[in-house]
């Protein structure tokens, strides 16, 4: 079965610093979704990537899906305390869409003011 | 816009008790899902409903039953709760189950089985 490896597992950065979170799959990805979760809350959808080489940005967050479609990165520029939380990637490696999404275990981000 | 609403938010059960977790969405989505989230295990799919009138097993269906009551509502039932079912349960929905349709999640139900 598909497994998604997220790295790092946790990250502590000073406010204003840039950071990158990676999501790696052993299988080709037909779709890759990034979510953010705050403690005690649900998952908030950030971005969706489907094509190799695709890159999307929202405010200070940029996500990329590599050309071989087996890895995605999430980059935060000039981090703020509001960026703190758990970032999860979810992937479709079967082509069956969201019926068989697999999720990574998450990267916990702390931003120190 | 409420999105996906789950009730209750917290629940404590004794082993062997039963309960139903409720989920409703107001986004006119066709597909609905139940996940559980456990430390070190990530999110795992329990059951899903691709459309009204259909339900299918996910990765970890044992010990659970579901009902797609109508297009808006999808419930998860634990007939005889076990400590291994202590978890955070999330309901999600999306417009179409295929590629290109992100899931929208509720805020979760935190269940403890003693």
PDB file of C-alpha atoms in Angstrom:
ATOM      1  CA  UNK A   1       0.000   0.000   0.000  1.00  0.00           C
ATOM      2  CA  UNK A   2       1.048   3.565  -0.527  1.00  0.00           C
ATOM      3  CA  UNK A   3       2.972   5.318   2.165  1.00  0.00           C
ATOM      4  CA  UNK A   4       3.755   8.977   2.426  1.00  0.00           C
ATOM      5  CA  UNK A   5       6.814  10.141   4.272  1.00  0.00           C
ATOM      6  CA  UNK A   6       6.808  13.676   5.624  1.00  0.00           C
ATOM      7  CA  UNK A   7       9.973  15.407   6.745  1.00  0.00           C
ATOM      8  CA  UNK A   8      10.830  16.809   9.113  1.00  0.00           C
ATOM      9  CA  UNK A   9       8.455  15.429  11.758  1.00  0.00           C
ATOM     10  CA  UNK A  10       8.720  18.681  13.676  1.00  0.00           C
ATOM     11  CA  UNK A  11      10.230  22.073  13.107  1.00  0.00           C
ATOM     12  CA  UNK A  12      10.888  25.073  15.336  1.00  0.00           C
ATOM     13  CA  UNK A  13      11.744  28.321  13.582  1.00  0.00           C
ATOM     14  CA  UNK A  14      12.216  31.944  14.539  1.00  0.00           C
ATOM     15  CA  UNK A  15       9.580  34.316  13.250  1.00  0.00           C
ATOM     16  CA  UNK A  16      10.631  35.724   9.900  1.00  0.00           C
ATOM     17  CA  UNK A  17      12.610  32.665   8.812  1.00  0.00           C
ATOM     18  CA  UNK A  18      11.831  30.590   5.734  1.00  0.00           C
ATOM     19  CA  UNK A  19      11.148  26.872   5.967  1.00  0.00           C
ATOM     20  CA  UNK A  20      10.381  23.844   3.781  1.00  0.00           C
ATOM     21  CA  UNK A  21       8.364  20.698   4.488  1.00  0.00           C
ATOM     22  CA  UNK A  22       8.649  17.668   2.227  1.00  0.00           C
ATOM     23  CA  UNK A  23       6.222  14.900   1.334  1.00  0.00           C
ATOM     24  CA  UNK A  24       7.671  11.862  -0.463  1.00  0.00           C
ATOM     25  CA  UNK A  25       5.896   8.909  -2.021  1.00  0.00           C
ATOM     26  CA  UNK A  26       7.240   5.657  -3.432  1.00  0.00           C
ATOM     27  CA  UNK A  27       4.520   5.758  -6.085  1.00  0.00           C
ATOM     28  CA  UNK A  28       3.528   8.218  -8.774  1.00  0.00           C
ATOM     29  CA  UNK A  29       1.125  10.805  -7.451  1.00  0.00           C
ATOM     30  CA  UNK A  30      -2.052  11.576  -9.363  1.00  0.00           C
ATOM     31  CA  UNK A  31      -2.970  14.309  -6.942  1.00  0.00           C
ATOM     32  CA  UNK A  32      -1.356  15.862  -3.889  1.00  0.00           C
ATOM     33  CA  UNK A  33      -3.189  17.902  -1.269  1.00  0.00           C
ATOM     34  CA  UNK A  34      -1.743  20.040   1.497  1.00  0.00           C
ATOM     35  CA  UNK A  35      -3.684  20.676   4.694  1.00  0.00           C
ATOM     36  CA  UNK A  36      -3.044  22.587   7.908  1.00  0.00           C
ATOM     37  CA  UNK A  37      -4.396  21.470  11.280  1.00  0.00           C
ATOM     38  CA  UNK A  38      -4.464  23.447  14.495  1.00  0.00           C
ATOM     39  CA  UNK A  39      -4.751  21.596  17.779  1.00  0.00           C
ATOM     40  CA  UNK A  40      -8.319  20.611  18.519  1.00  0.00           C
ATOM     41  CA  UNK A  41      -9.552  21.586  15.098  1.00  0.00           C
ATOM     42  CA  UNK A  42     -10.162  20.037  11.741  1.00  0.00           C
ATOM     43  CA  UNK A  43      -7.994  20.128   8.660  1.00  0.00           C
ATOM     44  CA  UNK A  44      -7.978  23.256   6.556  1.00  0.00           C
ATOM     45  CA  UNK A  45      -7.351  22.776   2.837  1.00  0.00           C
ATOM     46  CA  UNK A  46      -4.358  24.770   1.577  1.00  0.00           C
ATOM     47  CA  UNK A  47      -3.532  23.675  -1.963  1.00  0.00           C
ATOM     48  CA  UNK A  48      -3.955  20.925  -4.505  1.00  0.00           C
ATOM     49  CA  UNK A  49      -1.357  19.877  -7.096  1.00  0.00           C
ATOM     50  CA  UNK A  50      -1.967  17.500  -9.959  1.00  0.00           C
ATOM     51  CA  UNK A  51       0.569  18.031 -12.691  1.00  0.00           C
ATOM     52  CA  UNK A  52       4.271  17.305 -12.547  1.00  0.00           C
ATOM     53  CA  UNK A  53       6.177  20.559 -12.191  1.00  0.00           C
ATOM     54  CA  UNK A  54       3.084  22.385 -10.959  1.00  0.00           C
ATOM     55  CA  UNK A  55       3.597  25.164  -8.439  1.00  0.00           C
ATOM     56  CA  UNK A  56       0.938  27.069  -6.514  1.00  0.00           C
ATOM     57  CA  UNK A  57       1.138  29.930  -4.061  1.00  0.00           C
ATOM     58  CA  UNK A  58      -1.213  31.419  -1.508  1.00  0.00           C
ATOM     59  CA  UNK A  59      -0.036  34.376   0.505  1.00  0.00           C
ATOM     60  CA  UNK A  60       3.371  33.300   1.834  1.00  0.00           C
ATOM     61  CA  UNK A  61       2.967  29.571   1.208  1.00  0.00           C
ATOM     62  CA  UNK A  62       4.185  27.885  -1.975  1.00  0.00           C
ATOM     63  CA  UNK A  63       3.710  24.232  -2.865  1.00  0.00           C
ATOM     64  CA  UNK A  64       5.419  22.324  -5.682  1.00  0.00           C
ATOM     65  CA  UNK A  65       4.980  18.886  -7.196  1.00  0.00           C
ATOM     66  CA  UNK A  66       8.206  17.612  -8.729  1.00  0.00           C
ATOM     67  CA  UNK A  67       8.499  16.570 -12.364  1.00  0.00           C
ATOM     68  CA  UNK A  68       8.511  12.869 -11.563  1.00  0.00           C
ATOM     69  CA  UNK A  69       5.405  13.395  -9.440  1.00  0.00           C
ATOM     70  CA  UNK A  70       6.708  11.539  -6.440  1.00  0.00           C
ATOM     71  CA  UNK A  71       7.544  14.379  -4.097  1.00  0.00           C
ATOM     72  CA  UNK A  72       5.985  17.632  -3.042  1.00  0.00           C
ATOM     73  CA  UNK A  73       7.398  20.480  -1.015  1.00  0.00           C
ATOM     74  CA  UNK A  74       5.677  23.190   0.971  1.00  0.00           C
ATOM     75  CA  UNK A  75       7.671  26.370   1.439  1.00  0.00           C
ATOM     76  CA  UNK A  76       6.761  29.160   3.850  1.00  0.00           C
ATOM     77  CA  UNK A  77       8.429  32.517   3.384  1.00  0.00           C
ATOM     78  CA  UNK A  78       8.972  34.891   6.308  1.00  0.00           C
ATOM     79  CA  UNK A  79       7.147  32.680   8.811  1.00  0.00           C
ATOM     80  CA  UNK A  80       4.689  34.166  11.319  1.00  0.00           C
ATOM     81  CA  UNK A  81       3.169  32.775  14.529  1.00  0.00           C
ATOM     82  CA  UNK A  82      -0.063  32.303  12.586  1.00  0.00           C
ATOM     83  CA  UNK A  83       1.712  29.659  10.471  1.00  0.00           C
ATOM     84  CA  UNK A  84       2.138  27.401  13.503  1.00  0.00           C
ATOM     85  CA  UNK A  85       0.286  24.097  13.365  1.00  0.00           C
ATOM     86  CA  UNK A  86       0.505  20.641  11.853  1.00  0.00           C
ATOM     87  CA  UNK A  87       0.900  20.365   8.095  1.00  0.00           C
ATOM     88  CA  UNK A  88      -0.308  17.196   6.425  1.00  0.00           C
ATOM     89  CA  UNK A  89      -0.015  15.999   2.875  1.00  0.00           C
ATOM     90  CA  UNK A  90      -2.639  13.747   1.346  1.00  0.00           C
ATOM     91  CA  UNK A  91      -2.049  11.857  -1.868  1.00  0.00           C
ATOM     92  CA  UNK A  92      -3.850   9.911  -4.520  1.00  0.00           C
ATOM     93  CA  UNK A  93      -1.476   7.299  -5.904  1.00  0.00           C
ATOM     94  CA  UNK A  94      -4.088   4.996  -7.383  1.00  0.00           C
ATOM     95  CA  UNK A  95      -5.876   7.336  -9.722  1.00  0.00           C
ATOM     96  CA  UNK A  96      -9.071   6.588  -7.810  1.00  0.00           C
ATOM     97  CA  UNK A  97      -9.247  10.117  -6.513  1.00  0.00           C
ATOM     98  CA  UNK A  98     -10.311  11.002  -3.030  1.00  0.00           C
ATOM     99  CA  UNK A  99     -11.844   7.588  -2.291  1.00  0.00           C
ATOM    100  CA  UNK A 100      -8.391   6.252  -1.542  1.00  0.00           C
ATOM    101  CA  UNK A 101      -6.362   9.162  -0.304  1.00  0.00           C
ATOM    102  CA  UNK A 102      -3.377   8.392   1.887  1.00  0.00           C
ATOM    103  CA  UNK A 103      -2.179  10.953   4.399  1.00  0.00           C
ATOM    104  CA  UNK A 104       1.252  11.564   5.817  1.00  0.00           C
ATOM    105  CA  UNK A 105       1.720  11.658   9.588  1.00  0.00           C
ATOM    106  CA  UNK A 106       2.193  15.393   9.613  1.00  0.00           C
ATOM    107  CA  UNK A 107       4.886  17.969  10.325  1.00  0.00           C
ATOM    108  CA  UNK A 108       4.457  20.007  13.488  1.00  0.00           C
ATOM    109  CA  UNK A 109       5.564  23.599  12.985  1.00  0.00           C
ATOM    110  CA  UNK A 110       6.263  25.981  15.859  1.00  0.00           C
ATOM    111  CA  UNK A 111       7.109  29.627  15.186  1.00  0.00           C
ATOM    112  CA  UNK A 112       8.856  31.532  17.953  1.00  0.00           C
ATOM    113  CA  UNK A 113       8.052  35.265  18.065  1.00  0.00           C
TER     114      UNK A 113
ATOM    115  CA  UNK B   1     -21.455  28.984   5.873  1.00  0.00           C
ATOM    116  CA  UNK B   2     -21.175  26.121   8.368  1.00  0.00           C
ATOM    117  CA  UNK B   3     -19.390  23.641   6.049  1.00  0.00           C
ATOM    118  CA  UNK B   4     -19.075  20.235   7.734  1.00  0.00           C
ATOM    119  CA  UNK B   5     -20.611  19.947  11.195  1.00  0.00           C
ATOM    120  CA  UNK B   6     -19.895  17.050  13.564  1.00  0.00           C
ATOM    121  CA  UNK B   7     -21.628  16.167  16.795  1.00  0.00           C
ATOM    122  CA  UNK B   8     -20.769  15.563  19.543  1.00  0.00           C
ATOM    123  CA  UNK B   9     -17.373  17.238  19.974  1.00  0.00           C
ATOM    124  CA  UNK B  10     -16.383  15.043  22.906  1.00  0.00           C
ATOM    125  CA  UNK B  11     -17.621  11.684  24.138  1.00  0.00           C
ATOM    126  CA  UNK B  12     -16.567   9.188  26.801  1.00  0.00           C
ATOM    127  CA  UNK B  13     -17.895   5.640  26.531  1.00  0.00           C
ATOM    128  CA  UNK B  14     -17.459   2.506  28.530  1.00  0.00           C
ATOM    129  CA  UNK B  15     -16.381  -0.674  26.784  1.00  0.00           C
ATOM    130  CA  UNK B  16     -19.376  -2.335  25.160  1.00  0.00           C
ATOM    131  CA  UNK B  17     -21.513   0.788  24.913  1.00  0.00           C
ATOM    132  CA  UNK B  18     -22.792   1.979  21.561  1.00  0.00           C
ATOM    133  CA  UNK B  19     -23.039   5.418  20.045  1.00  0.00           C
ATOM    134  CA  UNK B  20     -23.561   7.233  16.773  1.00  0.00           C
ATOM    135  CA  UNK B  21     -21.417  10.090  15.513  1.00  0.00           C
ATOM    136  CA  UNK B  22     -23.320  12.563  13.396  1.00  0.00           C
ATOM    137  CA  UNK B  23     -22.060  14.528  10.412  1.00  0.00           C
ATOM    138  CA  UNK B  24     -23.829  17.012   8.182  1.00  0.00           C
ATOM    139  CA  UNK B  25     -22.592  19.188   5.320  1.00  0.00           C
ATOM    140  CA  UNK B  26     -24.307  22.160   3.738  1.00  0.00           C
ATOM    141  CA  UNK B  27     -22.131  22.494   0.619  1.00  0.00           C
ATOM    142  CA  UNK B  28     -24.248  20.245  -1.612  1.00  0.00           C
ATOM    143  CA  UNK B  29     -21.370  17.779  -1.825  1.00  0.00           C
ATOM    144  CA  UNK B  30     -21.912  14.329  -3.278  1.00  0.00           C
ATOM    145  CA  UNK B  31     -19.261  12.345  -1.403  1.00  0.00           C
ATOM    146  CA  UNK B  32     -18.718  11.990   2.332  1.00  0.00           C
ATOM    147  CA  UNK B  33     -16.068  10.246   4.415  1.00  0.00           C
ATOM    148  CA  UNK B  34     -15.216   9.135   7.940  1.00  0.00           C
ATOM    149  CA  UNK B  35     -11.584   9.151   9.088  1.00  0.00           C
ATOM    150  CA  UNK B  36      -9.911   8.416  12.384  1.00  0.00           C
ATOM    151  CA  UNK B  37      -6.716  10.126  13.521  1.00  0.00           C
ATOM    152  CA  UNK B  38      -4.373   8.450  15.963  1.00  0.00           C
ATOM    153  CA  UNK B  39      -0.930   9.567  17.184  1.00  0.00           C
ATOM    154  CA  UNK B  40       1.797   8.092  14.995  1.00  0.00           C
ATOM    155  CA  UNK B  41      -0.743   6.623  12.575  1.00  0.00           C
ATOM    156  CA  UNK B  42      -1.988   9.645  10.726  1.00  0.00           C
ATOM    157  CA  UNK B  43      -5.441   9.795   9.176  1.00  0.00           C
ATOM    158  CA  UNK B  44      -7.030   6.515   8.146  1.00  0.00           C
ATOM    159  CA  UNK B  45     -10.222   6.100   6.153  1.00  0.00           C
ATOM    160  CA  UNK B  46     -12.973   4.110   7.884  1.00  0.00           C
ATOM    161  CA  UNK B  47     -15.857   4.307   5.426  1.00  0.00           C
ATOM    162  CA  UNK B  48     -16.946   6.543   2.614  1.00  0.00           C
ATOM    163  CA  UNK B  49     -20.068   7.288   0.618  1.00  0.00           C
ATOM    164  CA  UNK B  50     -19.390   8.214  -2.991  1.00  0.00           C
ATOM    165  CA  UNK B  51     -22.964   9.375  -3.472  1.00  0.00           C
ATOM    166  CA  UNK B  52     -26.319   9.260  -1.745  1.00  0.00           C
ATOM    167  CA  UNK B  53     -27.398   5.646  -1.387  1.00  0.00           C
ATOM    168  CA  UNK B  54     -23.926   4.084  -1.524  1.00  0.00           C
ATOM    169  CA  UNK B  55     -21.328   3.269   1.120  1.00  0.00           C
ATOM    170  CA  UNK B  56     -17.972   1.481   0.912  1.00  0.00           C
ATOM    171  CA  UNK B  57     -15.301   0.267   3.284  1.00  0.00           C
ATOM    172  CA  UNK B  58     -12.075   2.109   3.703  1.00  0.00           C
ATOM    173  CA  UNK B  59      -8.821   1.016   5.278  1.00  0.00           C
ATOM    174  CA  UNK B  60     -10.089   0.322   8.828  1.00  0.00           C
ATOM    175  CA  UNK B  61     -13.845  -0.528   8.773  1.00  0.00           C
ATOM    176  CA  UNK B  62     -13.968  -3.245  11.448  1.00  0.00           C
ATOM    177  CA  UNK B  63     -16.130  -2.338  14.431  1.00  0.00           C
ATOM    178  CA  UNK B  64     -18.001   0.424  12.606  1.00  0.00           C
ATOM    179  CA  UNK B  65     -21.143   0.861  10.553  1.00  0.00           C
ATOM    180  CA  UNK B  66     -22.275   3.856   8.548  1.00  0.00           C
ATOM    181  CA  UNK B  67     -25.493   5.273   7.168  1.00  0.00           C
ATOM    182  CA  UNK B  68     -25.849   7.840   4.422  1.00  0.00           C
ATOM    183  CA  UNK B  69     -29.156   9.233   5.616  1.00  0.00           C
ATOM    184  CA  UNK B  70     -29.551  11.710   2.746  1.00  0.00           C
ATOM    185  CA  UNK B  71     -27.274  13.881   0.655  1.00  0.00           C
ATOM    186  CA  UNK B  72     -26.371  16.075   3.634  1.00  0.00           C
ATOM    187  CA  UNK B  73     -25.900  13.547   6.426  1.00  0.00           C
ATOM    188  CA  UNK B  74     -23.510  10.647   7.006  1.00  0.00           C
ATOM    189  CA  UNK B  75     -23.403   8.924  10.392  1.00  0.00           C
ATOM    190  CA  UNK B  76     -20.873   6.552  11.948  1.00  0.00           C
ATOM    191  CA  UNK B  77     -21.993   3.972  14.494  1.00  0.00           C
ATOM    192  CA  UNK B  78     -19.976   2.037  17.031  1.00  0.00           C
ATOM    193  CA  UNK B  79     -22.100  -0.934  18.061  1.00  0.00           C
ATOM    194  CA  UNK B  80     -19.894  -2.177  20.895  1.00  0.00           C
ATOM    195  CA  UNK B  81     -17.119   0.269  21.695  1.00  0.00           C
ATOM    196  CA  UNK B  82     -13.625  -0.989  22.474  1.00  0.00           C
ATOM    197  CA  UNK B  83     -10.627   0.879  23.955  1.00  0.00           C
ATOM    198  CA  UNK B  84      -8.892   0.500  20.561  1.00  0.00           C
ATOM    199  CA  UNK B  85     -11.532   2.839  19.155  1.00  0.00           C
ATOM    200  CA  UNK B  86     -10.317   5.697  21.310  1.00  0.00           C
ATOM    201  CA  UNK B  87      -9.425   8.266  18.685  1.00  0.00           C
ATOM    202  CA  UNK B  88     -10.328  11.538  17.046  1.00  0.00           C
ATOM    203  CA  UNK B  89     -12.924  11.037  14.324  1.00  0.00           C
ATOM    204  CA  UNK B  90     -13.214  13.366  11.366  1.00  0.00           C
ATOM    205  CA  UNK B  91     -15.979  13.619   8.843  1.00  0.00           C
ATOM    206  CA  UNK B  92     -15.169  15.081   5.425  1.00  0.00           C
ATOM    207  CA  UNK B  93     -16.951  15.781   2.180  1.00  0.00           C
ATOM    208  CA  UNK B  94     -16.217  16.797  -1.376  1.00  0.00           C
ATOM    209  CA  UNK B  95     -18.164  17.640  -4.467  1.00  0.00           C
ATOM    210  CA  UNK B  96     -16.885  14.734  -6.541  1.00  0.00           C
ATOM    211  CA  UNK B  97     -14.900  11.756  -5.376  1.00  0.00           C
ATOM    212  CA  UNK B  98     -12.528  11.809  -8.282  1.00  0.00           C
ATOM    213  CA  UNK B  99      -9.296  13.644  -8.715  1.00  0.00           C
ATOM    214  CA  UNK B 100      -9.286  17.363  -8.372  1.00  0.00           C
ATOM    215  CA  UNK B 101     -11.823  17.722  -5.604  1.00  0.00           C
ATOM    216  CA  UNK B 102     -10.310  18.541  -2.206  1.00  0.00           C
ATOM    217  CA  UNK B 103     -11.841  17.230   0.994  1.00  0.00           C
ATOM    218  CA  UNK B 104     -13.478  19.618   3.449  1.00  0.00           C
ATOM    219  CA  UNK B 105     -13.200  18.445   7.052  1.00  0.00           C
ATOM    220  CA  UNK B 106     -15.282  18.939  10.175  1.00  0.00           C
ATOM    221  CA  UNK B 107     -13.682  19.831  13.510  1.00  0.00           C
ATOM    222  CA  UNK B 108     -13.683  16.297  14.818  1.00  0.00           C
ATOM    223  CA  UNK B 109     -15.177  14.199  17.619  1.00  0.00           C
ATOM    224  CA  UNK B 110     -12.813  13.210  20.406  1.00  0.00           C
ATOM    225  CA  UNK B 111     -13.859   9.781  21.648  1.00  0.00           C
ATOM    226  CA  UNK B 112     -12.461   8.011  24.688  1.00  0.00           C
ATOM    227  CA  UNK B 113     -13.429   4.420  25.434  1.00  0.00           C
ATOM    228  CA  UNK B 114     -12.612   3.237  28.957  1.00  0.00           C
TER     229      UNK B 114
END
